[in-house]
Coordinates of C-alpha atoms in Angstrom, one line a residue:
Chain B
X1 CA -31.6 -42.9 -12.4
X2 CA -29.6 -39.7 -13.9
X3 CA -33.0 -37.8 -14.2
X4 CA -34.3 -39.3 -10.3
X5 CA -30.9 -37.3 -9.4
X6 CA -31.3 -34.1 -11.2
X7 CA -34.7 -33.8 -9.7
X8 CA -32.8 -34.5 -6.1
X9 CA -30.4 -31.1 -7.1
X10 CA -33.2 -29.3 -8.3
X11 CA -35.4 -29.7 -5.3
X12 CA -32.2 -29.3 -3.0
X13 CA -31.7 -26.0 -4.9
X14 CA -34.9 -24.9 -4.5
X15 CA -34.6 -25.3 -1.1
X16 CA -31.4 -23.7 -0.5
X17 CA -33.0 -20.8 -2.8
X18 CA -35.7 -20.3 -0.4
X19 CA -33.8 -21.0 3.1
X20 CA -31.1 -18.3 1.9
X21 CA -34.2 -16.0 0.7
X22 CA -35.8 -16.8 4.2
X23 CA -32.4 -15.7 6.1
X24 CA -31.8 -12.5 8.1
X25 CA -28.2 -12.9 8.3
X26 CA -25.3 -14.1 6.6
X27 CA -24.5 -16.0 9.7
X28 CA -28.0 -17.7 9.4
X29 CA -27.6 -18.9 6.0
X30 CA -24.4 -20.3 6.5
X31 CA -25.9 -22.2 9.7
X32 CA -29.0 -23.0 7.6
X33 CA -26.7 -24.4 4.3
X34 CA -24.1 -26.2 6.2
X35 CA -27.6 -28.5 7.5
X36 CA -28.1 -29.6 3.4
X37 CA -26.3 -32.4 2.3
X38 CA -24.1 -31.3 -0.6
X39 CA -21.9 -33.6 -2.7
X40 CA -17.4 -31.7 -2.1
X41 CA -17.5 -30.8 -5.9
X42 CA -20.5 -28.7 -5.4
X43 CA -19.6 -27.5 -1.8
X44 CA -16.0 -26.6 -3.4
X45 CA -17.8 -24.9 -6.8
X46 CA -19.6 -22.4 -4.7
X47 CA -16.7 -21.7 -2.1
X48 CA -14.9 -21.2 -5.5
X49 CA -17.3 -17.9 -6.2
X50 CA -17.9 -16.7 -3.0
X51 CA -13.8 -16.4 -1.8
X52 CA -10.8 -15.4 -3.3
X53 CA -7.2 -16.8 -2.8
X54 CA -4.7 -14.1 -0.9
X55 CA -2.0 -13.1 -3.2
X56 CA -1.2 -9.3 -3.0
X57 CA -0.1 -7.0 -0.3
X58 CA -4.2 -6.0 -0.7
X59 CA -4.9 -9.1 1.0
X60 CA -3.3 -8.3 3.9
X61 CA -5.4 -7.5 6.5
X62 CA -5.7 -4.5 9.0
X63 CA -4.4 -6.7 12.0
X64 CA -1.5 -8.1 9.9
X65 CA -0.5 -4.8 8.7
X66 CA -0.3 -3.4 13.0
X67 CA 1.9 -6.1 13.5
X68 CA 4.0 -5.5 10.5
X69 CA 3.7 -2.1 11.7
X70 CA 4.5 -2.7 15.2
X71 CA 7.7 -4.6 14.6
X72 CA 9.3 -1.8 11.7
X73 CA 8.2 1.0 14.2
X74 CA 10.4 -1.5 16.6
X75 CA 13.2 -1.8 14.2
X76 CA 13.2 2.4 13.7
X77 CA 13.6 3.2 17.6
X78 CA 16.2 0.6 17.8
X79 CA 18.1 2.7 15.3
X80 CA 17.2 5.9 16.9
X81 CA 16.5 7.5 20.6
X82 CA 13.4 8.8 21.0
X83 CA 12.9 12.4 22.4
X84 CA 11.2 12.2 25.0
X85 CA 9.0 15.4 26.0
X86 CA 5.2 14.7 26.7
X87 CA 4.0 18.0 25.9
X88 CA 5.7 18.7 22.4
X89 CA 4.8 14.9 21.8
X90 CA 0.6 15.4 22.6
X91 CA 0.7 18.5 20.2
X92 CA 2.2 16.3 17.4
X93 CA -0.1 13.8 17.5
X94 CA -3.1 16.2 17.7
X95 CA -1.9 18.1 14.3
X96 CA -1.3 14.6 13.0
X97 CA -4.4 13.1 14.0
X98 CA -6.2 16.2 13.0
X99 CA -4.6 15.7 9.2
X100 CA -5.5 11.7 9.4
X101 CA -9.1 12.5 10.0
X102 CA -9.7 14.6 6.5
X103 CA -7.2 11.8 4.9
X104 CA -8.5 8.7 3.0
X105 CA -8.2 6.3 5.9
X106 CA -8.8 8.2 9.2
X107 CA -9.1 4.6 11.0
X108 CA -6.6 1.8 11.0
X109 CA -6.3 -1.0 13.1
X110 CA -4.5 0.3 16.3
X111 CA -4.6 4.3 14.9
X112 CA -2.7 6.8 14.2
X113 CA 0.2 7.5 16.6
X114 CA 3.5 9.5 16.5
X115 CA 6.5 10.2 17.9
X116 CA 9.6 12.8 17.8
X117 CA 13.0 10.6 17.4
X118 CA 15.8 12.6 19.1
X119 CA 18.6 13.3 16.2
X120 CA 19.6 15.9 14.2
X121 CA 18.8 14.0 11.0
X122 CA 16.0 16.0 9.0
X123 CA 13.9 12.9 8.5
X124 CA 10.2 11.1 8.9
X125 CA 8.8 8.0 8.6
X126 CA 5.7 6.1 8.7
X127 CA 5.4 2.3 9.5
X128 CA 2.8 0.3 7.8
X129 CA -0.5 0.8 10.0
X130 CA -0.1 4.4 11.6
X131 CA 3.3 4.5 13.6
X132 CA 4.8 7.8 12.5
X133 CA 7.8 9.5 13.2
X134 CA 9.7 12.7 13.3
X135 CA 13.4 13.9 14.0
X136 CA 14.2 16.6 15.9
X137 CA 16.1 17.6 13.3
X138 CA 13.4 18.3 10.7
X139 CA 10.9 20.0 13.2
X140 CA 13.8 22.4 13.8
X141 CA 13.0 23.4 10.0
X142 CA 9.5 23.7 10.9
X143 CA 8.4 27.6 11.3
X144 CA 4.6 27.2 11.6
X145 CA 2.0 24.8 12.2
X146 CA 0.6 24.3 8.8
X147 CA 4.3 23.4 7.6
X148 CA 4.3 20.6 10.3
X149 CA 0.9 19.4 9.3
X150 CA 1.9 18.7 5.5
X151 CA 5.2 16.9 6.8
X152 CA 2.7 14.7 8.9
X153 CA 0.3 14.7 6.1
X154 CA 2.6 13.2 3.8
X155 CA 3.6 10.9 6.3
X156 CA -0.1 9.8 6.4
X157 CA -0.2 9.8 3.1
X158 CA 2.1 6.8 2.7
X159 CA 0.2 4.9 5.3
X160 CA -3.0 5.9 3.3
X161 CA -1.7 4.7 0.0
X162 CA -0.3 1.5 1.7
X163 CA 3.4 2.2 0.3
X164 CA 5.2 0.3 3.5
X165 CA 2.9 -2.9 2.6
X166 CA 3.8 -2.2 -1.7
X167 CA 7.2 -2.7 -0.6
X168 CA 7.2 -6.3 0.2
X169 CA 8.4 -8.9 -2.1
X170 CA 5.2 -10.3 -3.7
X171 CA 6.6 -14.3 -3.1
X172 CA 6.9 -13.5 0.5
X173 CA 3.2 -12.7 0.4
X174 CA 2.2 -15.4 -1.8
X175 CA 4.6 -18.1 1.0
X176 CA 3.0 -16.6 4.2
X177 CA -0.7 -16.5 3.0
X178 CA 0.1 -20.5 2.4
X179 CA 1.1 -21.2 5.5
X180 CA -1.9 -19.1 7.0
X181 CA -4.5 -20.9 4.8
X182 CA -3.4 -24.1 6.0
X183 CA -3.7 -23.6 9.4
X184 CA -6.4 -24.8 10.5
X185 CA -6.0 -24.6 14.6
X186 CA -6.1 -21.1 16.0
X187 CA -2.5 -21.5 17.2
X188 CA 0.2 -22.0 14.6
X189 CA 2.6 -25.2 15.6
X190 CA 6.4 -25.1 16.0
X191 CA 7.0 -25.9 12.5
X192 CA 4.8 -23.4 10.8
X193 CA 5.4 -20.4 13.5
X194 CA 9.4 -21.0 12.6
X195 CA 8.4 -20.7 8.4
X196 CA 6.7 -17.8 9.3
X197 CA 8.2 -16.3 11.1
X198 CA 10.9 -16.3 9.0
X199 CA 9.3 -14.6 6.1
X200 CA 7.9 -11.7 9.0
X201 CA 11.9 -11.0 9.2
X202 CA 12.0 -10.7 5.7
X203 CA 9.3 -8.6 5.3
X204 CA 10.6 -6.3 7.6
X205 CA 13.2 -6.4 5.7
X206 CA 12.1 -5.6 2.8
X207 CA 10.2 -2.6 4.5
X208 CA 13.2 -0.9 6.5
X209 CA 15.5 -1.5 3.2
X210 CA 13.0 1.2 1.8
X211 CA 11.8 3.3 4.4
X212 CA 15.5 3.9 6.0
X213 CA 17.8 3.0 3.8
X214 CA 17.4 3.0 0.2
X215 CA 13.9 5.4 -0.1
X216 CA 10.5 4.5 -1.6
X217 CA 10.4 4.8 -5.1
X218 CA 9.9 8.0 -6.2
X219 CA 6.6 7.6 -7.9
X220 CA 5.3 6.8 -3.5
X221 CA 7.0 10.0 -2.8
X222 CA 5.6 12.3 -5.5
X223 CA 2.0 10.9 -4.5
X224 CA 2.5 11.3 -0.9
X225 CA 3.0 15.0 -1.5
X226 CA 0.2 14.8 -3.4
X227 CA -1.7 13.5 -0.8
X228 CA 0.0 15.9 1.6
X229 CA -1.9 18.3 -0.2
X230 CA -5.3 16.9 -0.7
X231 CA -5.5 15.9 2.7
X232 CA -4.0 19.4 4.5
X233 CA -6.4 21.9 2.1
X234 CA -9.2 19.5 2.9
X235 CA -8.6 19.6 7.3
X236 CA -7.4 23.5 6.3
X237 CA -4.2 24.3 6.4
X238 CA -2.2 25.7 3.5
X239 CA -0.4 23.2 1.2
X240 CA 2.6 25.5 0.6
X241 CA 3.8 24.4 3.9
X242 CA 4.9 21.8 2.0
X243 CA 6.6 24.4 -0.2
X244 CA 8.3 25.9 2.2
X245 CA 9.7 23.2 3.7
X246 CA 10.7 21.8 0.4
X247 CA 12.7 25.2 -0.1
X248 CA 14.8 24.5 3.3
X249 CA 15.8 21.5 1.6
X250 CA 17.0 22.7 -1.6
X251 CA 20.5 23.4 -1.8
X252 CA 21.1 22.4 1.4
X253 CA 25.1 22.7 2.3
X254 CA 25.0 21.2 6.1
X255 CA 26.8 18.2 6.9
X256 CA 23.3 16.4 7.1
X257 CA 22.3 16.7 3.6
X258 CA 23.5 12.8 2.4
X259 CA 21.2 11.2 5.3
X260 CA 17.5 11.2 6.5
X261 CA 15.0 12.5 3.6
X262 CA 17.7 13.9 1.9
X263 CA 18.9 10.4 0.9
X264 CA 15.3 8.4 1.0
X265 CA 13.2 11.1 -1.1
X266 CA 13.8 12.6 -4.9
X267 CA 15.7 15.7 -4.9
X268 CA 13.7 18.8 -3.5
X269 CA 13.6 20.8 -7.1
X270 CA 11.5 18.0 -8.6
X271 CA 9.0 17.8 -5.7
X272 CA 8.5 21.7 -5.7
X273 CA 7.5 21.9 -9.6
X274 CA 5.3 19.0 -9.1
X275 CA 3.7 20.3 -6.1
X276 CA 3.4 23.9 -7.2
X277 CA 1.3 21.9 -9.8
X278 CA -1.4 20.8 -7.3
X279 CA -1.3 23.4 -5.4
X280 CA -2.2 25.7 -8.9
X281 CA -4.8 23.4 -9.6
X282 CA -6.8 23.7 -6.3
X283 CA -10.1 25.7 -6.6
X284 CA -9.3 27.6 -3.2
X285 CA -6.3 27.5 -1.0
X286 CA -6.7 27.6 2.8
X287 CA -4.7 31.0 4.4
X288 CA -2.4 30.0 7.5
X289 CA -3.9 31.9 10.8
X290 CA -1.9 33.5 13.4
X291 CA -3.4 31.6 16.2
X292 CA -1.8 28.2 15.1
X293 CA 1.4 29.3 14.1
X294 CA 1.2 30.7 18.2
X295 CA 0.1 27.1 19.4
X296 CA 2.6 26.1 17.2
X297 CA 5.2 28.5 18.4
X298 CA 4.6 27.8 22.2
X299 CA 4.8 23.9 21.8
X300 CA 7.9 24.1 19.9
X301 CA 9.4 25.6 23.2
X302 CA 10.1 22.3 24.5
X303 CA 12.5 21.3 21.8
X304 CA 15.4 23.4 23.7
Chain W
X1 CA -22.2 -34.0 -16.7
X2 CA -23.4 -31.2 -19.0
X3 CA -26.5 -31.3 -16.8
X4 CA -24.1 -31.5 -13.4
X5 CA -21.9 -28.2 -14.9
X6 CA -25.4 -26.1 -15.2
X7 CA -26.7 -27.2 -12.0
X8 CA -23.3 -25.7 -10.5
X9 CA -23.8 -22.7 -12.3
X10 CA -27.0 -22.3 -11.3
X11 CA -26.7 -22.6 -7.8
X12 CA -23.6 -20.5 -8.0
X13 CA -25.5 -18.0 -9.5
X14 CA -28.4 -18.1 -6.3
X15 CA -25.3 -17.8 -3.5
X16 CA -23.9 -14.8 -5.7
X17 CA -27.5 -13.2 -5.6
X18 CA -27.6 -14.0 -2.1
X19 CA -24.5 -12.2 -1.4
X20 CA -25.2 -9.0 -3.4
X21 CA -28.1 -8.9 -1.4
X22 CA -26.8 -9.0 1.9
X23 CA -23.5 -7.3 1.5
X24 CA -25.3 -4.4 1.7
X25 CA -26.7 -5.0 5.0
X26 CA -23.9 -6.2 7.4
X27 CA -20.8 -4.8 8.0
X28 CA -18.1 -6.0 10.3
X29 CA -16.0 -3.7 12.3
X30 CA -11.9 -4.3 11.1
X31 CA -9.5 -2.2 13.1
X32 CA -9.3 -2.8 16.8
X33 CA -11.6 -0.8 18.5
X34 CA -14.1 1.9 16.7
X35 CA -16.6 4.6 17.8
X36 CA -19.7 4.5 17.2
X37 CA -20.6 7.8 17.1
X38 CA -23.7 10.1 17.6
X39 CA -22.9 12.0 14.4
X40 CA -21.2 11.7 11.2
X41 CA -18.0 13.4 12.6
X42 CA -14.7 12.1 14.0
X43 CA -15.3 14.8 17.4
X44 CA -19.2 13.6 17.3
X45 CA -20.1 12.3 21.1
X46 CA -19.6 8.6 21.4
X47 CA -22.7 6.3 22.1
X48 CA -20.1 2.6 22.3
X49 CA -17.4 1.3 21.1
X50 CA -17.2 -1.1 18.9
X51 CA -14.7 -4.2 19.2
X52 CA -12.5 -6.0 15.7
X53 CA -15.2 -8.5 14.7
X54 CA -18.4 -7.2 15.5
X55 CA -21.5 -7.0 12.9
X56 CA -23.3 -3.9 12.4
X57 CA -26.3 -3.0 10.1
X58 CA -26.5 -0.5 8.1
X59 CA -29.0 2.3 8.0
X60 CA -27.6 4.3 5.4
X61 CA -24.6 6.4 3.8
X62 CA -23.2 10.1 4.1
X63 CA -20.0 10.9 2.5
X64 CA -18.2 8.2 4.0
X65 CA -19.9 7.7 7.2
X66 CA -22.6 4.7 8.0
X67 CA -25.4 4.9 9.8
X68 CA -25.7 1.4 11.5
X69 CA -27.5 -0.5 14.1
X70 CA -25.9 -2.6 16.7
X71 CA -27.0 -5.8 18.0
X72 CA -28.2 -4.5 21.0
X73 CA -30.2 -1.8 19.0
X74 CA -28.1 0.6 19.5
X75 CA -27.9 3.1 15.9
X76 CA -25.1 6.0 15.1
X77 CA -22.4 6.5 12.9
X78 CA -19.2 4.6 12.5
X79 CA -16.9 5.5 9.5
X80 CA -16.5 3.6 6.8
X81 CA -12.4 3.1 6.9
X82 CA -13.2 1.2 10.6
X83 CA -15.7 -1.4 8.8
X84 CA -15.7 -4.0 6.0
X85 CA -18.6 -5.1 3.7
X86 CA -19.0 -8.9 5.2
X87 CA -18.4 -11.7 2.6
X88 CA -19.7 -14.4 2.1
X89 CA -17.8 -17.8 3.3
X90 CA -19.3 -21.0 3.3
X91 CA -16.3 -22.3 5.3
X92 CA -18.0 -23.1 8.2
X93 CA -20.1 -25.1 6.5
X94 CA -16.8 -27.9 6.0
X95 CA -13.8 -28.0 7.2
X96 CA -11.9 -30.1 4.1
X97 CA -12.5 -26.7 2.4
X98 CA -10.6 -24.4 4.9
X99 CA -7.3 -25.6 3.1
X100 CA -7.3 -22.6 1.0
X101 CA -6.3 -19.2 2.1
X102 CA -9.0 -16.7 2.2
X103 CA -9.4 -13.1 2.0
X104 CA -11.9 -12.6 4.6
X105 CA -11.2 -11.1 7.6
X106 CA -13.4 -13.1 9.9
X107 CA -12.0 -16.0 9.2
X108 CA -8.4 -14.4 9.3
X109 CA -8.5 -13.0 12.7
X110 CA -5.8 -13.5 15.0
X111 CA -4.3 -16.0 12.4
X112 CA -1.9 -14.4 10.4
X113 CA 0.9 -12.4 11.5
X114 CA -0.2 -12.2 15.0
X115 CA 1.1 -12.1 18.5
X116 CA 2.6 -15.2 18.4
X117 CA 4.9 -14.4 15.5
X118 CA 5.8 -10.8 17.2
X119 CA 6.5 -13.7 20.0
X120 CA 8.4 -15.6 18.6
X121 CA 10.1 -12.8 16.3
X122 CA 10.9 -10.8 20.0
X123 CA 12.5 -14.2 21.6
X124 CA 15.1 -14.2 18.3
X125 CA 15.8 -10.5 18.5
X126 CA 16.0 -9.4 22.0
X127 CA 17.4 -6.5 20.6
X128 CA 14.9 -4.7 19.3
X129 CA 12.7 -3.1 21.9
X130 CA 8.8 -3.1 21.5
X131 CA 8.4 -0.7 24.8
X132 CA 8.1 2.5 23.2
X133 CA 5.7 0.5 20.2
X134 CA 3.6 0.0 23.2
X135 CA 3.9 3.4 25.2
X136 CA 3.8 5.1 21.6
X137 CA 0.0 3.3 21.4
X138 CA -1.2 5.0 24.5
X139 CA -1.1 8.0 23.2
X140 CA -4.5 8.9 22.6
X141 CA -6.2 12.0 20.9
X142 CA -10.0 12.0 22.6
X143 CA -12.8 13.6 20.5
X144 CA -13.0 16.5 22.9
X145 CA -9.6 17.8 22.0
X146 CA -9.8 17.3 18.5
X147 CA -12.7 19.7 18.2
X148 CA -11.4 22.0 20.6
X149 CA -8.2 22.1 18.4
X150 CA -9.9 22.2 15.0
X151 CA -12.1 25.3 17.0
X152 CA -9.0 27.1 17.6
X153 CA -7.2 26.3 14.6
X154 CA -10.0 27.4 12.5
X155 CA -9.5 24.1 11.3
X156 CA -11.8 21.9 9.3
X157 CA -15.7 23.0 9.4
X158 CA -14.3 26.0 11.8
X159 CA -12.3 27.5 8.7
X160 CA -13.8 30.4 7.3
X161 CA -11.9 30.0 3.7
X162 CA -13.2 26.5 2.2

């Protein structure tokens, strides 16, 4: 009897062995398996290898993170105007696109896309999935292109290294992903959208408590200069526009020096030796180049 | 039983095999929309786009590009931060298994936090105003004025100094 059935799951391997073998496509051999007869335990066994449970902000995926994304870049305008100039707006997203090409992750879900906010604050901030912003306030402090490009490059930097998504509370995660794996309709029911939708809120939380009030930590901030960096001298603009605008920063004596980046990101001294670092290490530094600090010069018109 | 656990392993060890193999071969397009492109560059002419979801194959591998071919035989480049190695998942194959959460995208889409959370999130907080979220994504950088900016710039390949 026991050997009649071992000879029935070696023959139905051997099968499967040859059908998968046989297949052109995943899609095929999951059509093709899903026709064998296999007993739950042995069915569950190899789901058990071929999938693994969602547990870390890693798991999330790219259309999770734009709606993540979508709802803290919601949160941001709420809290701020946007300036609204079309012009000064298409060159901002040019340089930043241009620096989110040479990054680590030129494509996300929805893109990158970014937008001046209208304060004097000298701040930026990037939403998980590509939604950047700038204040008024901080291009003010901008004197050439390659200066704006490391601001955005850092920006992208964050979105790069996923720091907006690192920021929510792992049981969050681990609560949502359970309600998401055991949905099995494609709509959620009243029940499960109201659970979920609940830990969404505090998600966002978690995210706007960092990127606008409290800061990343410090460890995010350090490597998104580094990043600001790596990703400016690779699209070729200089990295000590990051320098220099570091330097506007440091002992800073205006009114808005306890808000914006001033109050989200380590003190300036600390991020100048650390960056002087990279840059020093760098085989060759790009020069800046008259014609973008022109482009740059006649965009910035249209902040008056 | 002894013989039941090696049998398991065994044909655990096949489907692995199986999926090493074709892992390499198909990838699925992530983000939302993709180019597929005529060259390895982001300002390369663009042959079709490619949809969240749809399977490519690929060709080969150049610093972070793909060379794929599409279903309708179309081949170019599509980068690879647009496109995910496809996995494995047997979960079509029973649905008392989909009871676990999964980490593969395909059989995530749509059905995490999706529209009908933002939904249900915007009819709590009326407040908060998605309009500029939504004119903010139409703001689009073609590949046309991405070279000619880089050309300008003396940006990227255009730089005389790298």
């Amino acid at each position: 009897m026991r050997a009649s059935k071992l000879k029935i799951r070696v023959s139905s391997l051997i099968i499967i062995t040859a059908v998968l073998i046989s297949c052109a496509s995943i899609q095929e051999g999951v059509e093709a398996i899903s026709k064998i007869r296999l007993s739950s335990s042995d069915k569950e066994a190899i789901v058990k290898t071929t999938k693994a449970l969602r547990s870390s902000f890693a798991d999330i995926t790219e259309e999770e993170e734009y709606y993540i994304g979508r709802a803290v870049s919601a949160l941001i305008i709420s809290k701020y105007p946007v300036f609204q100039n079309g012009a000064l707006t298409r060159y901002i997203n040019i340089v930043g696109n241009t620096v989110a090409i040479y990054s680590n992750r030129p494509e996300t879900y929805a893109g990158y896309h970014f937008l001046i906010l209208d304060t004097e604050d000298v701040n930026a901030m990037a939403a998980p999935g590509g939604f950047i912003f700038i204040t008024r306030g901080l291009l003010k402090r901008c004197n050439d292109e390659d200066m704006l490009a490391a601001i955005l490059a850092h920006e992208v930097g964050h979105v790069s290294a996923k720091h907006g998504l690192r920021s929510i509370k792992k049981s969050r995660l681990i609560d949502a992903f359970k309600i998401i794996g055991l949905e099995t309709a494609k709509k959620f029911g009243p029940e499960k959208l109201a659970q979920l939708t609940a830990i969404f809120e505090n998600i966002l939380g978690d995210i706007t408590e960092k990127l606008i009030e409290r800061g990343y930590d410090r460890k995010y901030e350090y490597e998104a200069d580094k990043l600001s960096v790596e990703f400016g001298t690779r699209t070729g603009y200089d990295p000590n526009g990051l320098l220099d605008f570091l330097e506007t920063m440091k002992d800073d004596s205006s009114g808005i020096s306890k808000k914006g980046w001033f109050k989200t990101h380590p003190s300036a001294k600390d991020r100048i030796d650390k960056v002087k670092k990279e840059i020093n290490s760098l085989k060759a530094v790009p020069q800046r180049e008259a014609v973008r600090t022109n482009r740059f010069k006649r965009a910035m018109k249209n902040l008056k | 039983m002894k013989k039941k656990s090696h049998f398991k392993l065994l044909l655990c060890t096949v489907l692995v095999v199986f999926v090493v193999v074709l892992v390499a071969e198909t990838l699925i397009v992530k983000v939302q929309a993709t180019n597929l492109r005529k060259e390895p560059k982001f300002y390369s002419p663009t042959l079709a786009v490619l949809k969240a979801g749809e399977n490519v194959e690929k060709i080969s591998s150049q610093a972070g590009w793909y060379k794929v071919r599409t279903s309708k035989g179309l081949e170019g480049w599509v980068h690879s931060s647009a496109v995910k190695t496809k996995k494995f998942t047997l979960l079509a194959m029973d649905k008392s298994l989909k009871t676990q959460a999964t980490a593969d995208e395909v059989a995530l889409a749509g059905k995490g936090f999706n529209k009908q959370v933002e939904e249900k999130y915007k009819a709590k907080h009326s407040e908060i105003n998605f309009a500029w979220v939504d004119r903010m994504l139409k703001i689009k950088v073609t590949p046309k004025q991405l070279e000619k900016f880089l050309r300008d710039g003396k940006l990227g390949e255009f730089g005389g100094e790298q």
